[in-house]
Amino acid sequence: MLSYSPLLISLHNRLRDTKKPLFPSPPRNPLTGGGAVALSSKIMYDVSNIREVSDHQEVFVDPSRDESLIFEILELKEEVGDDGSASWFLQDLASEQESEGCVIVYGFILKGLSNLFHINREVVAELKAAGATWIQFDEPTLVKDLDSHQLQAFTRAYSELESSLSGLNVIIESYFADVPAEAYKTLTSLKGVAGYGFDLVNETKLDAEIKSWLAFAAQKVVEVNALAKALSGHKDEAFFAANAAAQASRKSSPRVTNEHVQKSAAALKGSDLRRATNVSVRLDAQQKKLSLPVLPTTTIGSFPQTMDLRRVRREYKAKKISEENYVSAIKEEINKVIKLQEELDIDILLNFSFVNQRNDMVEYFGEQLSGFAFTVNGWVQSYGSCCVKPPIIYGDVSRPKAMTVFWSSLAQSLTKRPMKGMLTGPVTILNWSFVRNDQPRSVTCYQIALAIKDEVEDLEKAVVCMTSTHQGSHLQKKSLTGSIRCLLSWRLTFCKCRSF
């Protein structure tokens, strides 16, 4: 299929666990002096080894087939979307040459898929032999704006597998985001598919006002039914009046609009995205302060939660122990992990980030930011068997108070080695949440970046000398626009950090 998940079902990450390499790694070719990297066939030859190539081009050829592959840096066209950029350029090129017509022919995706069908059939056959009656296909790319040729590839792929899937129940899951209309039509017309994963949420504890602004899949079915009846002359006036009232409530609610946040985001300028000193000056200052080796060691991620720690948290949540006893127990666990890292002679210690792991990290930070709401039953599949309850960003985002400073300061006080704070990056918080649709995603992303920036500045004041951010979702919804947003939001978060 077009996604990067294999067909095997495992306990966590199916791509890592697959025993058949569905996607062998092609060679990596540096472009524009290493500023970008392209994957190409081993038989493609770099023309720059033969003759001079323009600075804005990279050219590869396949002598055996008289075919060439050309990468060209073009002028940015703000009005052209990422997915349509190649078509726009080729059509513009034809227009400049005064051609009588121009037809863009797509065949590479369909051609590449045919090489995978026999592998998919083998895996399905093995699952059948093992007694599987249900198979889940992950198709996260369906949430993107796919061209017609890409949607055609979906139809062909499942048609090719139809006979292999006979006798099995097939369900298709996508990422938790909007599936565009054309992709939805393609998805629901696929042959041999028994079910689809949607957000059928029966939410019971969400704030009543905020809940009135939302529509999960069940509510959307009701809305479509109401529209159909209205078009046939049987309009439910009470239903439409309630819907209009909810929309008006959302538009005027002070819970949605924060004038200070909007002004801060609107006032951003280029200097907010640039460091005041160059990298060599910062490296020199950091080395004088930290005296780190050439290759310093550190850790990423979270330490595991012990059974005792889980018990303490349950008791604190149930109000069976006081906050003082809770903090004392956590401090003891922090000290154990710091001693372990010191015994292992790790240079930059982790601030015991499992202190924050009472739930998913995006949920943890979202709970401490304004403009976020949380469900009780809104579970979605993130990847593999990992399920999360994504926050709902319904209003302007700000940070009412420090989020991690207390625990980070406590951890730093227990060691003389440098301690790094742990934060989830703005793009990951954005992409792993359900995002409001009444303003551009970029605006919401920068609001989150400004909130995380406030936290970074407070960590600096608390003598936490390093901060690490997790931007895992950058790999999941990757596009040119998304990459630029990731870079700018990261700069906004850290550009005002001191150089030591």
Coordinates of C-alpha atoms in Angstrom, one line a residue, residues 1-4 81-87 104-114 117 139-159 180 182-187 189-190 478-479:
M1 CA 0.0 0.0 0.0
L2 CA 1.2 3.6 0.1
S3 CA 1.8 3.7 3.8
Y4 CA 5.0 2.4 5.4
G81 CA 0.8 23.5 -2.9
D82 CA 3.5 21.0 -2.3
D83 CA 1.7 18.1 -4.0
G84 CA 1.0 20.1 -7.2
S85 CA 4.4 21.8 -7.5
A86 CA 5.8 19.3 -10.1
S87 CA 2.7 19.5 -12.3
I104 CA 1.2 15.1 -17.1
V105 CA 1.4 11.3 -17.0
Y106 CA 1.8 9.5 -13.7
G107 CA 3.0 5.9 -13.6
F108 CA 5.8 5.5 -11.1
I109 CA 3.6 4.8 -8.1
L110 CA 1.6 2.1 -9.8
K111 CA 4.8 0.6 -11.3
G112 CA 6.5 0.5 -7.9
L113 CA 3.5 -1.1 -6.2
S114 CA 3.5 -4.1 -8.4
F117 CA 2.2 -7.4 -4.3
E139 CA -2.8 3.8 5.8
P140 CA -1.8 7.0 7.5
T141 CA -1.1 8.7 4.2
L142 CA -4.8 8.9 3.6
V143 CA -5.0 12.1 5.7
K144 CA -2.9 13.9 3.1
D145 CA -4.2 15.7 0.0
L146 CA -3.5 12.9 -2.5
D147 CA -3.5 13.3 -6.2
S148 CA -5.8 11.2 -8.4
H149 CA -3.0 8.9 -9.5
Q150 CA -2.1 8.2 -5.8
L151 CA -5.7 7.4 -5.0
Q152 CA -5.8 5.2 -8.1
A153 CA -2.9 3.3 -6.7
F154 CA -4.9 2.5 -3.5
T155 CA -7.8 1.1 -5.6
R156 CA -5.4 -1.1 -7.7
A157 CA -3.5 -2.3 -4.7
Y158 CA -6.5 -3.7 -2.9
S159 CA -8.0 -5.1 -6.1
P180 CA -10.2 14.4 2.6
E182 CA -11.8 12.2 -2.4
A183 CA -9.6 9.9 -0.2
Y184 CA -12.8 9.0 1.8
K185 CA -14.6 8.0 -1.5
T186 CA -11.6 5.9 -2.5
L187 CA -11.3 4.3 0.9
S189 CA -15.0 1.8 -2.3
L190 CA -12.1 -0.5 -1.8
K478 CA 6.4 15.3 6.7
S479 CA 6.0 17.8 3.8

